[in-house]
Tab-separated table of C-alpha atoms in Angstrom:
chain	number	residue	atom	x	y	z
A	24	MET	CA	-39.312	117.794	272.545
A	25	ARG	CA	-39.294	115.193	275.338
A	26	ALA	CA	-42.516	116.667	276.689
A	27	ILE	CA	-44.117	116.496	273.258
A	28	ILE	CA	-43.157	112.846	272.799
A	29	ALA	CA	-44.353	111.967	276.301
A	30	MET	CA	-47.688	113.675	275.698
A	31	SER	CA	-48.066	111.860	272.399
A	32	ALA	CA	-47.374	108.522	274.044
A	33	LEU	CA	-50.095	109.159	276.616
A	34	LEU	CA	-52.569	109.753	273.817
A	35	LEU	CA	-51.844	106.377	272.176
A	36	ALA	CA	-54.367	104.727	274.452
A	37	GLY	CA	-57.174	106.982	273.245
A	38	CYS	CA	-60.808	105.985	273.228
A	39	SER	CA	-62.077	103.352	270.826
A	40	LEU	CA	-65.212	103.594	268.700
A	41	ASN	CA	-65.241	99.875	267.877
A	42	PRO	CA	-68.695	98.352	268.355
A	43	PRO	CA	-68.898	95.489	270.874
A	44	LEU	CA	-67.798	92.255	269.234
A	45	SER	CA	-70.818	89.959	269.206
A	46	LYS	CA	-70.333	86.403	267.983
A	47	PRO	CA	-73.446	84.702	266.636
A	48	ALA	CA	-74.852	81.672	268.386
A	49	LEU	CA	-73.794	78.305	266.984
A	50	PRO	CA	-75.972	77.753	263.900
A	51	VAL	CA	-75.845	73.960	264.402
A	52	PRO	CA	-77.405	71.408	266.795
A	53	ALA	CA	-75.801	70.781	270.169
A	54	ALA	CA	-74.688	67.259	269.216
A	55	TYR	CA	-73.696	65.354	266.096
A	56	HIS	CA	-76.312	63.203	264.407
A	57	ASP	CA	-74.192	60.060	264.479
A	58	ALA	CA	-72.353	60.674	267.753
A	59	THR	CA	-71.931	57.729	270.094
A	60	GLY	CA	-71.995	57.985	273.871
A	61	ASP	CA	-68.253	58.651	273.981
A	62	ASN	CA	-68.406	61.253	271.229
A	63	SER	CA	-71.210	63.256	272.812
A	64	ALA	CA	-69.049	63.996	275.832
A	65	SER	CA	-66.102	66.377	275.861
A	66	ALA	CA	-63.409	64.893	273.662
A	67	ALA	CA	-59.820	64.405	274.571
A	68	THR	CA	-57.057	66.079	272.615
A	69	LEU	CA	-56.736	64.684	269.122
A	70	PRO	CA	-53.569	62.711	268.429
A	71	ASP	CA	-50.649	64.171	266.552
A	72	TRP	CA	-50.593	63.309	262.861
A	73	ARG	CA	-47.721	60.870	263.459
A	74	GLN	CA	-49.920	58.911	265.849
A	75	MET	CA	-52.823	59.103	263.435
A	76	LEU	CA	-50.773	57.932	260.443
A	77	ALA	CA	-48.395	55.320	261.812
A	78	ASP	CA	-47.279	53.801	258.490
A	79	PRO	CA	-43.531	54.636	258.340
A	80	ALA	CA	-43.618	55.211	254.572
A	81	LEU	CA	-46.577	57.582	254.906
A	82	GLN	CA	-44.910	59.452	257.759
A	83	ARG	CA	-41.824	60.061	255.633
A	84	LEU	CA	-43.954	61.298	252.745
A	85	VAL	CA	-45.825	63.738	254.991
A	86	GLU	CA	-42.516	65.070	256.339
A	87	LEU	CA	-41.277	65.660	252.792
A	88	ALA	CA	-44.499	67.435	251.861
A	89	LEU	CA	-44.300	69.726	254.899
A	90	GLU	CA	-40.773	70.652	253.848
A	91	ASN	CA	-41.258	71.090	250.097
A	92	ASN	CA	-44.916	71.703	249.214
A	93	ARG	CA	-45.262	74.970	247.308
A	94	ASP	CA	-48.781	75.747	248.548
A	95	LEU	CA	-47.544	75.513	252.125
A	96	ARG	CA	-44.606	77.769	251.307
A	97	GLU	CA	-47.018	80.261	249.789
A	98	ALA	CA	-49.124	80.183	252.958
A	99	ALA	CA	-46.028	80.849	255.075
A	100	LEU	CA	-45.043	83.780	252.854
A	101	ASN	CA	-48.572	85.173	253.120
A	102	VAL	CA	-48.253	85.077	256.905
A	103	ALA	CA	-44.949	86.951	256.724
A	104	ALA	CA	-46.458	89.559	254.386
A	105	VAL	CA	-49.506	90.173	256.584
A	106	GLN	CA	-47.277	90.359	259.651
A	107	ALA	CA	-45.201	93.064	257.948
A	108	GLN	CA	-48.388	94.932	257.035
A	109	TYR	CA	-49.487	94.841	260.668
A	110	ARG	CA	-46.137	96.241	261.797
A	111	ILE	CA	-46.416	99.045	259.250
A	112	GLN	CA	-49.927	99.874	260.425
A	113	ASP	CA	-49.043	99.689	264.108
A	114	ALA	CA	-46.015	101.943	263.590
A	115	ALA	CA	-48.393	104.775	262.616
A	116	ARG	CA	-49.474	105.003	266.268
A	117	LEU	CA	-45.979	106.088	267.321
A	118	PRO	CA	-44.283	109.397	266.499
A	119	ALA	CA	-41.612	109.189	263.799
A	120	LEU	CA	-38.503	110.986	265.018
A	121	ASP	CA	-36.100	112.126	262.300
A	122	ALA	CA	-32.639	113.666	262.562
A	123	THR	CA	-32.194	116.631	260.261
A	124	GLY	CA	-29.183	118.613	259.134
A	125	GLY	CA	-28.511	121.145	256.419
A	126	GLY	CA	-26.625	124.185	255.246
A	127	THR	CA	-27.157	127.077	252.819
A	128	ARG	CA	-24.943	129.626	251.068
A	129	GLN	CA	-26.637	132.640	249.462
A	130	ARG	CA	-25.432	135.783	247.618
A	131	ALA	CA	-27.711	138.822	247.614
A	132	SER	CA	-27.014	142.240	246.018
A	133	SER	CA	-28.000	145.531	247.637
A	134	ALA	CA	-27.263	149.244	247.345
A	135	ASP	CA	-24.608	148.986	250.033
A	136	ALA	CA	-23.041	145.869	248.506
A	137	PRO	CA	-23.483	146.010	244.721
A	138	ASN	CA	-21.309	142.897	244.247
A	139	GLY	CA	-23.480	140.961	246.668
A	140	ALA	CA	-22.907	139.620	250.139
A	141	VAL	CA	-22.568	135.924	250.879
A	142	THR	CA	-24.593	134.609	253.823
A	143	ARG	CA	-24.292	131.168	255.365
A	144	GLN	CA	-26.643	129.147	257.571
A	145	THR	CA	-26.020	125.717	259.129
A	146	SER	CA	-28.634	123.757	261.110
A	147	ALA	CA	-29.079	120.393	262.884
A	148	GLY	CA	-31.940	119.050	264.912
A	149	LEU	CA	-34.663	116.482	265.632
A	150	ALA	CA	-38.122	116.610	264.037
A	151	VAL	CA	-41.539	115.003	264.418
A	152	ASN	CA	-43.533	115.380	261.197
A	153	ALA	CA	-47.355	115.272	261.042
A	154	PHE	CA	-47.820	112.845	263.928
A	155	GLU	CA	-51.526	112.153	264.459
A	156	LEU	CA	-52.762	112.304	268.042
A	157	ASP	CA	-55.172	109.390	268.145
A	158	PHE	CA	-57.881	110.952	270.331
A	159	PHE	CA	-60.716	108.890	268.821
A	160	GLY	CA	-58.901	105.596	268.267
A	161	ARG	CA	-58.785	105.635	264.453
A	162	LEU	CA	-55.199	104.420	264.276
A	163	ARG	CA	-55.748	102.032	267.142
A	164	SER	CA	-58.723	100.452	265.365
A	165	GLN	CA	-56.726	100.127	262.151
A	166	SER	CA	-53.900	98.480	264.099
A	167	GLU	CA	-56.330	96.056	265.754
A	168	ALA	CA	-57.796	95.158	262.363
A	169	ALA	CA	-54.327	94.559	260.926
A	170	PHE	CA	-53.374	92.369	263.884
A	171	ALA	CA	-56.570	90.319	263.510
A	172	ARG	CA	-55.803	89.819	259.824
A	173	TYR	CA	-52.342	88.628	260.810
A	174	LEU	CA	-53.837	86.092	263.239
A	175	ALA	CA	-56.249	85.003	260.504
A	176	SER	CA	-53.312	84.384	258.166
A	177	VAL	CA	-51.640	82.240	260.850
A	178	GLU	CA	-54.805	80.141	261.097
A	179	GLY	CA	-54.903	79.993	257.313
A	180	GLN	CA	-51.411	78.521	257.363
A	181	ARG	CA	-52.559	75.896	259.892
A	182	THR	CA	-55.522	75.115	257.639
A	183	ALA	CA	-53.198	74.629	254.680
A	184	ARG	CA	-50.911	72.413	256.756
A	185	LEU	CA	-53.763	70.183	257.919
A	186	ALA	CA	-55.203	69.979	254.407
A	187	LEU	CA	-51.783	68.988	253.054
A	188	ILE	CA	-51.354	66.183	255.603
A	189	ALA	CA	-54.803	64.806	254.732
A	190	ALA	CA	-54.154	65.133	250.987
A	191	VAL	CA	-50.831	63.261	251.212
A	192	ALA	CA	-52.482	60.502	253.234
A	193	ASP	CA	-55.314	60.210	250.687
A	194	ALA	CA	-52.861	60.135	247.776
A	195	TYR	CA	-50.768	57.494	249.520
A	196	LEU	CA	-53.845	55.318	250.091
A	197	GLU	CA	-54.765	55.708	246.420
A	198	LEU	CA	-51.270	54.560	245.476
A	199	ARG	CA	-51.457	51.587	247.855
A	200	LEU	CA	-54.866	50.653	246.422
A	201	ALA	CA	-53.630	50.870	242.832
A	202	GLU	CA	-50.621	48.698	243.667
A	203	GLU	CA	-52.690	46.080	245.495
A	204	GLN	CA	-55.373	46.075	242.808
A	205	ALA	CA	-52.635	45.562	240.224
A	206	ALA	CA	-51.166	42.687	242.261
A	207	LEU	CA	-54.624	41.082	242.559
A	208	THR	CA	-55.211	41.459	238.822
A	209	GLU	CA	-51.782	39.975	238.020
A	210	ARG	CA	-52.483	36.910	240.186
A	211	THR	CA	-55.924	36.503	238.651
A	212	LEU	CA	-54.558	36.940	235.137
A	213	ALA	CA	-51.907	34.282	235.743
A	214	ASP	CA	-54.600	31.809	236.900
A	215	TRP	CA	-56.873	32.615	233.973
A	216	ARG	CA	-54.066	32.301	231.452
A	217	LEU	CA	-53.257	28.901	232.878
A	218	ALA	CA	-56.937	27.960	232.598
A	219	LEU	CA	-56.998	29.185	228.984
A	220	SER	CA	-53.938	27.121	228.130
A	221	LEU	CA	-55.512	24.030	229.687
A	222	THR	CA	-58.811	24.641	227.871
A	223	GLU	CA	-56.990	25.005	224.557
A	224	ARG	CA	-55.181	21.708	225.108
A	225	LEU	CA	-58.446	19.981	226.027
A	226	HIS	CA	-60.066	21.482	222.970
A	227	GLY	CA	-57.228	20.066	220.870
A	228	ALA	CA	-57.971	16.689	222.408
A	229	ARG	CA	-61.684	17.213	221.558
A	230	GLN	CA	-62.638	17.230	225.277
A	231	ARG	CA	-63.772	20.899	225.261
A	232	ASN	CA	-65.671	22.807	222.615
A	233	GLY	CA	-64.843	26.097	220.953
A	234	LEU	CA	-67.258	28.014	223.201
A	235	ASP	CA	-65.210	27.120	226.287
A	236	VAL	CA	-62.067	28.367	224.571
A	237	ALA	CA	-63.765	31.641	223.574
A	238	GLN	CA	-65.055	32.197	227.114
A	239	ALA	CA	-61.630	31.546	228.639
A	240	ALA	CA	-59.963	33.862	226.094
A	241	GLY	CA	-62.482	36.605	226.841
A	242	GLN	CA	-61.837	36.192	230.530
A	243	VAL	CA	-58.083	36.627	230.014
A	244	ALA	CA	-58.632	39.690	227.817
A	245	THR	CA	-60.809	41.247	230.532
A	246	ALA	CA	-58.085	40.750	233.131
A	247	GLU	CA	-55.475	42.197	230.768
A	248	ALA	CA	-57.622	45.297	230.247
A	249	ASP	CA	-58.058	45.610	234.014
A	250	LEU	CA	-54.293	45.359	234.474
A	251	HIS	CA	-53.730	48.296	232.125
A	252	ALA	CA	-56.330	50.307	234.059
A	253	ARG	CA	-54.584	49.449	237.358
A	254	ASP	CA	-51.254	50.522	235.898
A	255	ARG	CA	-52.767	53.842	234.796
A	256	ALA	CA	-54.260	54.402	238.248
A	257	ARG	CA	-50.905	53.673	239.855
A	258	ARG	CA	-49.099	56.179	237.637
A	259	LEU	CA	-51.700	58.902	238.210
A	260	ALA	CA	-51.621	58.331	241.977
A	261	ARG	CA	-47.847	58.606	241.983
A	262	ASN	CA	-47.978	61.825	239.922
A	263	ASN	CA	-50.483	63.328	242.348
A	264	LEU	CA	-48.328	62.317	245.293
A	265	GLU	CA	-45.240	63.933	243.755
A	266	LEU	CA	-47.176	67.175	243.215
A	267	LEU	CA	-48.151	67.230	246.891
A	268	LEU	CA	-44.598	66.399	247.980
A	269	GLY	CA	-43.087	69.114	245.823
A	270	ALA	CA	-40.358	66.603	244.974
A	271	PRO	CA	-40.031	63.118	243.447
A	272	VAL	CA	-41.084	60.182	245.588
A	273	PRO	CA	-37.807	58.992	247.131
A	274	GLN	CA	-36.541	55.563	246.221
A	275	ALA	CA	-35.357	54.743	249.752
A	276	LEU	CA	-38.756	54.911	251.435
A	277	PRO	CA	-39.502	52.666	254.409
A	278	ALA	CA	-41.527	49.623	253.456
A	279	GLY	CA	-45.207	50.529	253.149
A	280	LEU	CA	-47.914	48.447	254.781
A	281	PRO	CA	-50.775	46.801	252.850
A	282	LEU	CA	-54.277	48.185	253.235
A	283	ALA	CA	-55.351	45.323	255.468
A	284	GLN	CA	-52.595	46.243	257.927
A	285	GLN	CA	-52.697	50.051	257.737
A	286	PRO	CA	-52.357	51.396	261.306
A	287	VAL	CA	-54.603	54.408	260.647
A	288	MET	CA	-56.725	55.287	263.677
A	289	THR	CA	-60.344	54.833	262.612
A	290	THR	CA	-61.954	55.756	265.953
A	291	LEU	CA	-61.565	59.346	267.104
A	292	PRO	CA	-63.296	61.319	269.885
A	293	ALA	CA	-65.587	63.792	268.142
A	294	GLY	CA	-66.665	65.679	271.253
A	295	LEU	CA	-69.193	68.513	270.980
A	296	PRO	CA	-69.741	70.892	268.050
A	297	SER	CA	-68.684	73.811	270.254
A	298	GLU	CA	-65.194	72.317	270.482
A	299	LEU	CA	-64.760	72.904	266.757
A	300	LEU	CA	-64.469	76.629	267.522
A	301	THR	CA	-61.056	76.060	269.099
A	302	ARG	CA	-60.009	73.001	267.079
A	303	ARG	CA	-60.681	73.960	263.473
A	304	PRO	CA	-58.178	76.515	262.164
A	305	ASP	CA	-60.526	77.592	259.376
A	306	ILE	CA	-63.190	78.541	261.941
A	307	MET	CA	-60.600	80.445	263.964
A	308	GLN	CA	-59.517	82.151	260.746
A	309	ALA	CA	-63.111	83.232	260.069
A	310	GLU	CA	-63.391	84.467	263.662
A	311	GLN	CA	-60.306	86.671	263.291
A	312	ALA	CA	-61.724	88.025	260.043
A	313	LEU	CA	-64.825	88.960	262.059
A	314	VAL	CA	-62.631	90.731	264.629
A	315	ALA	CA	-60.878	92.670	261.852
A	316	ALA	CA	-64.162	93.715	260.243
A	317	ASN	CA	-65.454	94.875	263.626
A	318	ALA	CA	-62.341	97.013	264.218
A	319	GLU	CA	-62.634	98.574	260.760
A	320	ILE	CA	-66.069	99.893	261.762
A	321	GLY	CA	-64.402	101.734	264.655
A	322	ALA	CA	-61.837	103.272	262.298
A	323	ALA	CA	-64.595	104.401	259.906
A	324	ARG	CA	-66.541	105.955	262.781
A	325	ALA	CA	-63.467	107.822	264.038
A	326	ALA	CA	-63.004	109.373	260.584
A	327	PHE	CA	-66.042	111.634	261.304
A	328	PHE	CA	-64.266	113.295	264.235
A	329	PRO	CA	-61.523	115.934	264.203
A	330	ARG	CA	-58.046	114.736	263.341
A	331	VAL	CA	-55.234	116.391	265.308
A	332	SER	CA	-51.689	116.202	263.968
A	333	LEU	CA	-48.456	117.562	265.327
A	334	THR	CA	-45.270	118.782	263.666
A	335	ALA	CA	-42.409	119.866	265.916
A	336	GLN	CA	-38.711	120.498	265.596
A	337	LEU	CA	-35.906	121.151	268.073
A	338	GLY	CA	-32.396	122.010	266.860
A	339	LEU	CA	-29.487	124.363	266.459
A	340	GLY	CA	-28.736	127.010	263.842
A	341	SER	CA	-25.637	129.103	263.140
A	342	ALA	CA	-23.991	131.061	260.374
A	343	GLU	CA	-20.741	129.190	260.970
A	344	MET	CA	-20.303	125.414	261.192
A	345	GLY	CA	-17.696	125.807	263.915
A	346	SER	CA	-20.068	127.652	266.250
A	347	LEU	CA	-23.121	125.462	265.548
A	348	PHE	CA	-23.026	123.641	268.869
A	349	GLN	CA	-22.221	126.671	271.003
A	350	GLY	CA	-24.765	128.126	273.384
A	351	GLY	CA	-27.322	130.583	272.133
A	352	ASN	CA	-27.890	128.826	268.801
A	353	ARG	CA	-30.946	126.799	269.818
A	354	SER	CA	-34.128	126.874	267.758
A	355	TRP	CA	-37.494	125.159	267.994
A	356	SER	CA	-40.863	125.082	266.291
A	357	PHE	CA	-44.231	123.653	267.328
A	358	ALA	CA	-47.072	123.405	264.790
A	359	PRO	CA	-50.222	121.549	265.857
A	360	GLN	CA	-53.012	121.239	263.290
A	361	ILE	CA	-56.648	120.169	263.584
A	362	THR	CA	-58.772	118.998	260.661
A	363	GLN	CA	-62.532	118.579	260.916
A	364	PRO	CA	-64.356	116.959	257.973
A	365	ILE	CA	-67.210	119.206	256.810
A	366	PHE	CA	-68.170	118.106	253.329
A	367	GLN	CA	-66.884	114.900	251.741
A	368	GLY	CA	-69.644	114.246	249.223
A	369	GLY	CA	-70.954	111.344	251.312
A	370	ARG	CA	-67.624	109.497	251.171
A	371	LEU	CA	-67.269	109.011	254.947
A	372	ARG	CA	-70.816	107.696	255.324
A	373	ALA	CA	-70.287	105.356	252.389
A	374	GLU	CA	-67.054	104.076	253.916
A	375	LEU	CA	-68.829	103.463	257.232
A	376	LYS	CA	-71.638	101.652	255.419
A	377	LEU	CA	-69.073	99.550	253.568
A	378	THR	CA	-67.384	98.467	256.813
A	379	GLU	CA	-70.766	97.556	258.298
A	380	VAL	CA	-71.664	95.462	255.260
A	381	ARG	CA	-68.269	93.753	255.430
A	382	ASN	CA	-68.886	93.012	259.094
A	383	HIS	CA	-72.232	91.374	258.259
A	384	LEU	CA	-70.461	89.417	255.526
A	385	ALA	CA	-67.807	88.268	258.027
A	386	VAL	CA	-70.587	87.058	260.345
A	387	VAL	CA	-72.163	85.057	257.512
A	388	GLN	CA	-68.784	83.545	256.576
A	389	TYR	CA	-68.132	82.678	260.223
A	390	GLU	CA	-71.501	80.917	260.506
A	391	ARG	CA	-70.953	79.132	257.202
A	392	ALA	CA	-67.535	77.894	258.367
A	393	ILE	CA	-69.173	76.417	261.482
A	394	GLN	CA	-71.972	74.795	259.486
A	395	THR	CA	-69.519	73.345	256.975
A	396	ALA	CA	-67.392	71.922	259.789
A	397	PHE	CA	-70.478	70.396	261.439
A	398	ARG	CA	-71.528	68.732	258.192
A	399	GLU	CA	-68.026	67.385	257.522
A	400	VAL	CA	-67.835	65.855	260.990
A	401	ASN	CA	-71.307	64.330	260.616
A	402	ASP	CA	-70.388	62.891	257.208
A	403	ALA	CA	-67.163	61.390	258.524
A	404	LEU	CA	-68.875	59.930	261.597
A	405	ALA	CA	-71.571	58.347	259.446
A	406	SER	CA	-68.964	56.929	257.087
A	407	ASN	CA	-66.836	55.512	259.893
A	408	GLN	CA	-69.766	53.786	261.538
A	409	THR	CA	-70.975	52.166	258.313
A	410	TYR	CA	-67.688	51.279	256.636
A	411	GLN	CA	-66.583	48.923	259.398
A	412	ARG	CA	-69.831	46.948	259.212
A	413	GLN	CA	-69.684	46.972	255.417
A	414	ILE	CA	-66.135	45.610	255.438
A	415	VAL	CA	-67.174	42.745	257.730
A	416	ALA	CA	-70.046	41.916	255.383
A	417	GLN	CA	-67.828	42.222	252.308
A	418	GLN	CA	-65.299	39.838	253.860
A	419	ARG	CA	-68.092	37.265	254.078
A	420	VAL	CA	-68.825	37.919	250.408
A	421	VAL	CA	-65.154	37.264	249.576
A	422	ASP	CA	-65.135	34.025	251.582
A	423	ALA	CA	-68.369	32.811	249.985
A	424	ALA	CA	-67.155	33.717	246.482
A	425	ALA	CA	-63.849	31.897	247.053
A	426	LEU	CA	-65.716	28.783	248.222
A	427	ARG	CA	-68.031	28.924	245.223
A	428	GLU	CA	-65.045	29.255	242.896
A	429	ARG	CA	-63.353	26.201	244.367
A	430	LEU	CA	-66.526	24.100	244.188
A	431	SER	CA	-67.328	25.268	240.661
A	432	ASN	CA	-63.823	24.365	239.552
A	433	LEU	CA	-64.218	20.865	240.988
A	434	ARG	CA	-67.665	20.398	239.435
A	435	TYR	CA	-66.460	21.690	236.090
A	436	GLY	CA	-63.537	19.272	236.179
A	437	ALA	CA	-65.977	16.456	236.918
A	438	GLY	CA	-68.215	17.539	234.052
A	439	GLN	CA	-71.107	18.490	236.353
A	440	ASP	CA	-71.038	22.261	235.624
A	441	SER	CA	-70.640	24.238	232.439
A	442	ARG	CA	-67.745	26.524	231.674
A	443	LEU	CA	-70.121	29.460	231.997
A	444	GLU	CA	-70.856	28.600	235.642
A	445	LEU	CA	-67.135	28.421	236.453
A	446	LEU	CA	-66.531	31.679	234.614
A	447	ASP	CA	-69.215	33.436	236.619
A	448	ALA	CA	-67.801	32.094	239.891
A	449	GLN	CA	-64.293	33.261	239.020
A	450	ARG	CA	-65.486	36.720	238.052
A	451	GLN	CA	-67.498	37.013	241.248
A	452	ALA	CA	-64.504	36.057	243.388
A	453	TYR	CA	-62.292	38.569	241.571
A	454	ALA	CA	-64.856	41.372	241.871
A	455	ALA	CA	-65.445	40.615	245.569
A	456	GLN	CA	-61.741	40.878	246.411
A	457	SER	CA	-61.420	44.092	244.403
A	458	ALA	CA	-64.433	45.610	246.183
A	459	LEU	CA	-62.943	44.675	249.564
A	460	LEU	CA	-59.745	46.567	248.710
A	461	ASP	CA	-61.812	49.601	247.690
A	462	LEU	CA	-63.707	49.488	250.983
A	463	ARG	CA	-60.536	49.313	253.056
A	464	ARG	CA	-59.185	52.337	251.210
A	465	ASP	CA	-62.459	54.229	251.672
A	466	HIS	CA	-62.587	53.338	255.374
A	467	PHE	CA	-59.155	54.794	256.036
A	468	LYS	CA	-59.917	57.856	253.931
A	469	SER	CA	-63.073	58.474	255.967
A	470	ALA	CA	-61.004	58.253	259.170
A	471	ILE	CA	-58.574	60.816	257.764
A	472	ALA	CA	-61.524	63.002	256.746
A	473	LEU	CA	-62.843	62.851	260.333
A	474	TYR	CA	-59.406	63.742	261.670
A	475	LYS	CA	-59.286	66.746	259.337
A	476	ALA	CA	-62.893	67.736	260.072
A	477	LEU	CA	-62.201	67.777	263.826
A	478	GLY	CA	-59.235	70.087	263.365
A	479	GLY	CA	-56.456	67.520	263.562
A	480	GLY	CA	-53.497	67.530	265.892
A	481	VAL	CA	-51.652	70.274	263.993
A	482	SER	CA	-49.803	73.055	265.788
């Protein structure tokens, strides 16, 4: 029995019929379209998400999401399931050794013993049942495919983790925007209500006409409608955030920072497109899927060759339990079997063709993952470069609109401008400030998108 097991172990490293793994060339240019001089060179390691998202309230929310998010839990359970499947598949390469024991009592009648004679038989031993000797690497290829699928699931978990961090950051920025837009609208509404009250008093004193009152009232109604919209946006953003957290937003959060002071890193080293192959977990996941598909071709090829299996048993047998372990009661059996496929109705060739098609599909998915990553990085780089300049220009718009509003208010008070001119100046100032808040939110979201597109600092 020891010799049989030793021989079987030597055969575990049998030949492999896997085709050579050939990765396609990068289906993207050698550099990003909007890369700067620093980005075109090899990039340094990306910062950890805590360095990227330094707002203490946001950091706490991300921690809660990583602990409680159901999608992330599902990804972790998928990893555990695929790992168990790999262990099951890999165990087929080793002989299964079973301990056996049994006993029989039998009565048989004969001419010499018409009442029947009772016979007894007791046995105990060790057995190896139908262990396949992997001469052509079929089991080895299946084990390699299962291991590659396990590694792909690990990368899938990293992808889910990175996506969750980015989603929580985006939801938090949406909540901050809704809150700051609501605060801006409340301040504006308070000013416009005061202006309406003053206009109504002047109209009562016959110093303003009914048109001025109607314009001021319409302005207040517009701000009130905007306030309801801001409140709705705030509630929806909070609901989305709670879904990502997998728990209610805690009351005792650290104080959040306004958009103008968000310490989100907006400049990141993009490096070269080739670095995405080791940074992006989704690309690494697609690569492992390619490895698995390649190994499955080897298993399908090995199915055409003879399959050798071994059944063996070594034990003891005796008519009496008390003498079972005495000398002279040993027994053994050795039953090798070889099976050569002759006619399968084309099934083996179809299975080989299927694995080859799946391998081609894995190559296409691998290339598509690289192209998608390249586009996402290019989009984020373009956004980052333009948002900063747009914010600077929009700040000038805000300053100019605020100056116009002050001057129009003075001229209107002096009777030099109409109420319509003042109304237009006030609306322009309000819209300019609101647009600036939107741009700040979009700028930080584009930085987070670049961080995600580059693969993030997620272990």
